[in-house]
Tab-separated table of C-alpha atoms in Angstrom:
chain	number	residue	atom	x	y	z
A	1	MET	CA	-8.424	69.056	142.860
A	2	ASP	CA	-10.818	71.972	144.346
A	3	ILE	CA	-8.113	72.705	146.767
A	4	PHE	CA	-5.943	74.180	144.057
A	5	ALA	CA	-8.749	76.196	142.230
A	6	SER	CA	-8.101	79.352	144.534
A	7	TYR	CA	-4.778	79.790	142.898
A	8	GLY	CA	-5.932	80.324	139.468
A	9	PRO	CA	-7.318	78.535	136.467
A	10	LEU	CA	-6.206	75.028	136.025
A	11	SER	CA	-6.691	71.615	134.483
A	12	ALA	CA	-6.348	68.474	136.601
A	13	GLU	CA	-5.965	64.770	136.070
A	14	VAL	CA	-5.585	61.999	138.558
A	15	ALA	CA	-3.335	58.944	137.612
A	16	TYR	CA	-5.038	55.514	137.535
A	17	ASP	CA	-3.637	52.130	137.036
A	18	ARG	CA	-4.604	50.925	133.837
A	19	ASP	CA	-5.099	47.250	134.807
A	20	THR	CA	-7.267	47.898	138.147
A	21	GLY	CA	-8.670	51.241	137.483
A	22	SER	CA	-7.692	52.369	141.166
A	23	SER	CA	-5.938	55.512	141.658
A	24	LYS	CA	-2.079	55.441	141.970
A	25	GLY	CA	-2.139	58.220	144.665
A	26	TYR	CA	-1.077	61.145	142.664
A	27	GLY	CA	-2.116	63.395	139.942
A	28	PHE	CA	-1.189	66.300	137.795
A	29	VAL	CA	-2.467	70.052	138.239
A	30	GLN	CA	-1.799	72.487	135.221
A	31	PHE	CA	-2.058	76.214	135.813
A	32	ASP	CA	-2.608	78.671	133.205
A	33	ASP	CA	0.250	80.987	134.448
A	34	LYS	CA	3.592	80.292	136.356
A	35	ASN	CA	2.888	82.561	138.960
A	36	SER	CA	-0.151	80.612	139.909
A	37	MET	CA	1.757	77.395	139.870
A	38	ASP	CA	4.478	78.851	142.151
A	39	ASN	CA	2.120	80.255	144.697
A	40	ALA	CA	0.292	76.751	144.810
A	41	ILE	CA	3.344	74.721	145.213
A	42	GLN	CA	4.687	77.257	148.078
A	43	SER	CA	1.424	77.140	149.696
A	44	MET	CA	0.319	73.621	149.407
A	45	ASN	CA	3.461	71.567	149.642
A	46	GLY	CA	3.502	69.811	152.924
A	47	GLN	CA	-0.110	70.531	153.820
A	48	GLN	CA	-2.551	68.030	155.277
A	49	VAL	CA	-5.573	67.021	152.773
A	50	GLY	CA	-7.908	64.294	153.834
A	51	GLY	CA	-5.629	63.207	156.673
A	52	ARG	CA	-2.577	62.683	154.582
A	53	THR	CA	0.235	65.134	153.791
A	54	ILE	CA	0.735	66.040	150.234
A	55	SER	CA	3.803	66.699	148.189
A	56	VAL	CA	3.533	69.317	145.669
A	57	SER	CA	6.358	70.244	143.239
A	58	GLU	CA	6.822	71.187	139.584
A	59	ALA	CA	6.664	68.127	137.261
A	60	ASN	CA	9.733	67.029	135.251
A	61	GLN	CA	9.160	65.939	131.558
A	62	ARG	CA	10.258	62.112	131.583
A	63	SER	CA	11.880	60.844	128.520
A	64	ARG	CA	9.660	58.466	126.505
A	65	ARG	CA	10.414	54.812	127.151
A	66	TRP	CA	10.145	52.337	124.363
A	67	ARG	CA	9.221	48.638	124.740
A	68	ALA	CA	10.382	45.971	122.237
């Protein structure tokens, strides 16, 4: 997540499959302020990182799903 560090203070987390332990191919970056987030989204969305095009957008909060 070092590629986002130039946009401001942040915390980051990569999503992993709980059964296999391998990366799910996405993660979350949380900035200290909205301006930093907006700049990172505008600058990084659609860029090539490690030979792959990344999609960067604001996360939407999911409703909690319950299992019976």
